[in-house]
mmCIF file of C-alpha atoms in Angstrom:
data_model
loop_
_atom_site.group_PDB
_atom_site.id
_atom_site.type_symbol
_atom_site.label_atom_id
_atom_site.label_comp_id
_atom_site.label_asym_id
_atom_site.label_seq_id
_atom_site.Cartn_x
_atom_site.Cartn_y
_atom_site.Cartn_z
ATOM 1 C CA MET A 700 -7.614 99.503 72.198
ATOM 2 C CA LEU A 701 -7.538 98.819 75.913
ATOM 3 C CA LEU A 702 -7.725 101.953 78.072
ATOM 4 C CA VAL A 703 -6.778 101.285 81.693
ATOM 5 C CA TYR A 704 -8.381 103.514 84.336
ATOM 6 C CA THR A 705 -7.417 103.375 87.999
ATOM 7 C CA ASP A 706 -7.684 105.506 91.112
ATOM 8 C CA GLU A 707 -4.086 106.750 91.353
ATOM 9 C CA ALA A 708 -4.312 106.906 95.149
ATOM 10 C CA LEU A 709 -4.629 103.109 95.169
ATOM 11 C CA LEU A 710 -1.727 102.399 92.785
ATOM 12 C CA PRO A 711 1.015 101.937 95.394
ATOM 13 C CA GLY A 712 -0.911 99.039 96.917
ATOM 14 C CA LEU A 713 -1.943 97.619 93.542
ATOM 15 C CA MET A 714 1.401 97.592 91.764
ATOM 16 C CA THR A 715 2.944 94.701 93.628
ATOM 17 C CA PRO A 716 5.735 92.598 92.109
ATOM 18 C CA GLU A 717 3.062 90.038 91.233
ATOM 19 C CA ALA A 718 0.971 92.656 89.402
ATOM 20 C CA PHE A 719 4.038 93.837 87.460
ATOM 21 C CA GLU A 720 4.708 90.233 86.461
ATOM 22 C CA GLN A 721 1.076 89.808 85.365
ATOM 23 C CA PHE A 722 1.363 92.920 83.176
ATOM 24 C CA GLU A 723 4.652 91.667 81.720
ATOM 25 C CA GLU A 724 3.277 88.186 81.045
ATOM 26 C CA LEU A 725 0.186 89.579 79.351
ATOM 27 C CA GLY A 726 2.365 91.815 77.173
ATOM 28 C CA ARG A 727 4.676 88.943 76.241
ATOM 29 C CA GLU A 728 1.710 86.740 75.368
ATOM 30 C CA LEU A 729 0.057 89.371 73.159
ATOM 31 C CA ALA A 730 3.375 90.160 71.469
ATOM 32 C CA ALA A 731 4.052 86.470 70.779
ATOM 33 C CA GLN A 732 0.593 86.215 69.190
ATOM 34 C CA GLY A 733 1.374 89.228 66.991
ATOM 35 C CA ARG A 734 -1.509 91.175 68.548
ATOM 36 C CA LEU A 735 0.300 93.866 70.533
ATOM 37 C CA GLN A 736 1.094 97.026 68.581
ATOM 38 C CA MET A 737 2.166 99.138 71.562
ATOM 39 C CA THR A 738 1.513 99.575 75.248
ATOM 40 C CA ALA A 739 2.428 102.320 77.697
ATOM 41 C CA GLY A 740 1.700 103.650 81.128
ATOM 42 C CA LEU A 741 0.998 107.337 81.579
ATOM 43 C CA ALA A 742 2.581 109.816 83.984
ATOM 44 C CA PRO A 743 0.465 110.824 86.999
ATOM 45 C CA VAL A 744 -2.642 112.869 86.264
ATOM 46 C CA GLU A 745 -1.216 115.987 87.926
ATOM 47 C CA THR A 746 1.285 116.206 85.049
ATOM 48 C CA ALA A 747 -1.523 116.507 82.466
ATOM 49 C CA THR A 748 -2.258 119.672 80.516
ATOM 50 C CA THR A 749 -5.523 120.130 78.632
ATOM 51 C CA VAL A 750 -5.924 122.284 75.520
ATOM 52 C CA ARG A 751 -9.325 123.485 74.326
ATOM 53 C CA LEU A 752 -9.982 125.622 71.264
ATOM 54 C CA ARG A 753 -12.396 128.449 72.152
ATOM 55 C CA ASP A 754 -13.270 131.257 69.757
ATOM 56 C CA GLY A 755 -10.221 130.423 67.663
ATOM 57 C CA HIS A 756 -7.814 130.544 70.624
ATOM 58 C CA ALA A 757 -6.134 127.761 72.532
ATOM 59 C CA VAL A 758 -7.104 127.687 76.195
ATOM 60 C CA VAL A 759 -4.511 125.743 78.176
ATOM 61 C CA THR A 760 -5.451 124.322 81.575
ATOM 62 C CA ASP A 761 -3.336 122.390 84.040
ATOM 63 C CA GLY A 762 -4.821 119.020 84.835
ATOM 64 C CA PRO A 763 -6.800 116.314 83.095
ATOM 65 C CA PHE A 764 -9.829 116.656 80.854
ATOM 66 C CA ALA A 765 -12.233 115.420 83.518
ATOM 67 C CA GLU A 766 -12.056 115.337 87.281
ATOM 68 C CA THR A 767 -12.928 111.784 88.202
ATOM 69 C CA ARG A 768 -11.863 109.264 90.803
ATOM 70 C CA GLU A 769 -10.499 106.931 88.123
ATOM 71 C CA GLN A 770 -7.901 108.357 85.768
ATOM 72 C CA LEU A 771 -6.495 107.047 82.506
ATOM 73 C CA GLY A 772 -3.266 105.413 83.598
ATOM 74 C CA GLY A 773 -2.225 103.471 80.528
ATOM 75 C CA PHE A 774 -3.232 101.907 77.269
ATOM 76 C CA SER A 775 -2.522 99.008 74.961
ATOM 77 C CA LEU A 776 -3.092 99.022 71.245
ATOM 78 C CA ALA A 777 -3.721 95.440 70.227
ATOM 79 C CA VAL A 778 -5.394 93.688 67.303
ATOM 80 C CA PHE A 779 -8.244 91.277 68.008
ATOM 81 C CA ASP A 780 -10.457 89.425 65.551
ATOM 82 C CA ARG A 781 -13.364 89.298 67.977
ATOM 83 C CA GLU A 782 -14.591 91.605 70.707
ATOM 84 C CA GLU A 783 -14.816 88.600 73.039
ATOM 85 C CA ASP A 784 -11.045 88.113 72.744
ATOM 86 C CA ALA A 785 -10.393 91.749 73.677
ATOM 87 C CA LEU A 786 -12.756 91.488 76.643
ATOM 88 C CA ALA A 787 -11.017 88.331 77.860
ATOM 89 C CA VAL A 788 -7.655 90.113 77.780
ATOM 90 C CA ALA A 789 -9.116 93.174 79.541
ATOM 91 C CA ALA A 790 -10.331 90.905 82.338
ATOM 92 C CA ARG A 791 -6.711 89.872 82.954
ATOM 93 C CA VAL A 792 -5.405 93.417 83.599
ATOM 94 C CA PRO A 793 -4.435 93.318 87.288
ATOM 95 C CA THR A 794 -5.331 96.924 88.149
ATOM 96 C CA ALA A 795 -8.930 96.392 86.985
ATOM 97 C CA VAL A 796 -9.685 95.252 90.550
ATOM 98 C CA ALA A 797 -9.633 98.941 91.588
ATOM 99 C CA GLY A 798 -10.633 100.563 88.316
ATOM 100 C CA CYS A 799 -11.680 99.439 84.882
ATOM 101 C CA VAL A 800 -10.439 98.597 81.418
ATOM 102 C CA GLU A 801 -12.346 100.219 78.592
ATOM 103 C CA VAL A 802 -12.279 98.224 75.356
ATOM 104 C CA ARG A 803 -12.769 100.476 72.357
ATOM 105 C CA PRO A 804 -12.357 99.769 68.648
ATOM 106 C CA VAL A 805 -9.901 101.945 66.740
ATOM 107 C CA VAL A 806 -11.320 103.586 63.618
ATOM 108 C CA ASP A 807 -9.138 103.315 60.547
ATOM 109 C CA PHE A 808 -9.731 106.458 58.489
ATOM 110 C CA PRO A 809 -9.056 106.099 54.768
ATOM 111 C CA ALA A 810 -6.155 108.084 53.343
ATOM 112 C CA GLN A 811 -7.185 111.203 51.429
#
């Protein structure tokens, strides 16, 4: 899984027509290779709601889980045979110039 983090304040300057095309091209390439399972951008962080279970009760808080400069802005679920392949794709995400792309394996839990 590729988790894309960016400082939302910088997004207007980052999301140029060229960056959109780079995202689209990367998605088309991964889809053509049969790697891409799904990809999506997320609504701005101020729309987030966080739920925590405390003493058996749900505590609902407006805002994201953590207050950081870089927020989770999108993700791609893709299948790679090697970590090196996932890292190479992550290095092509255009918004990584002002944030980062976290590459994390997905755990497949066995059915009960």
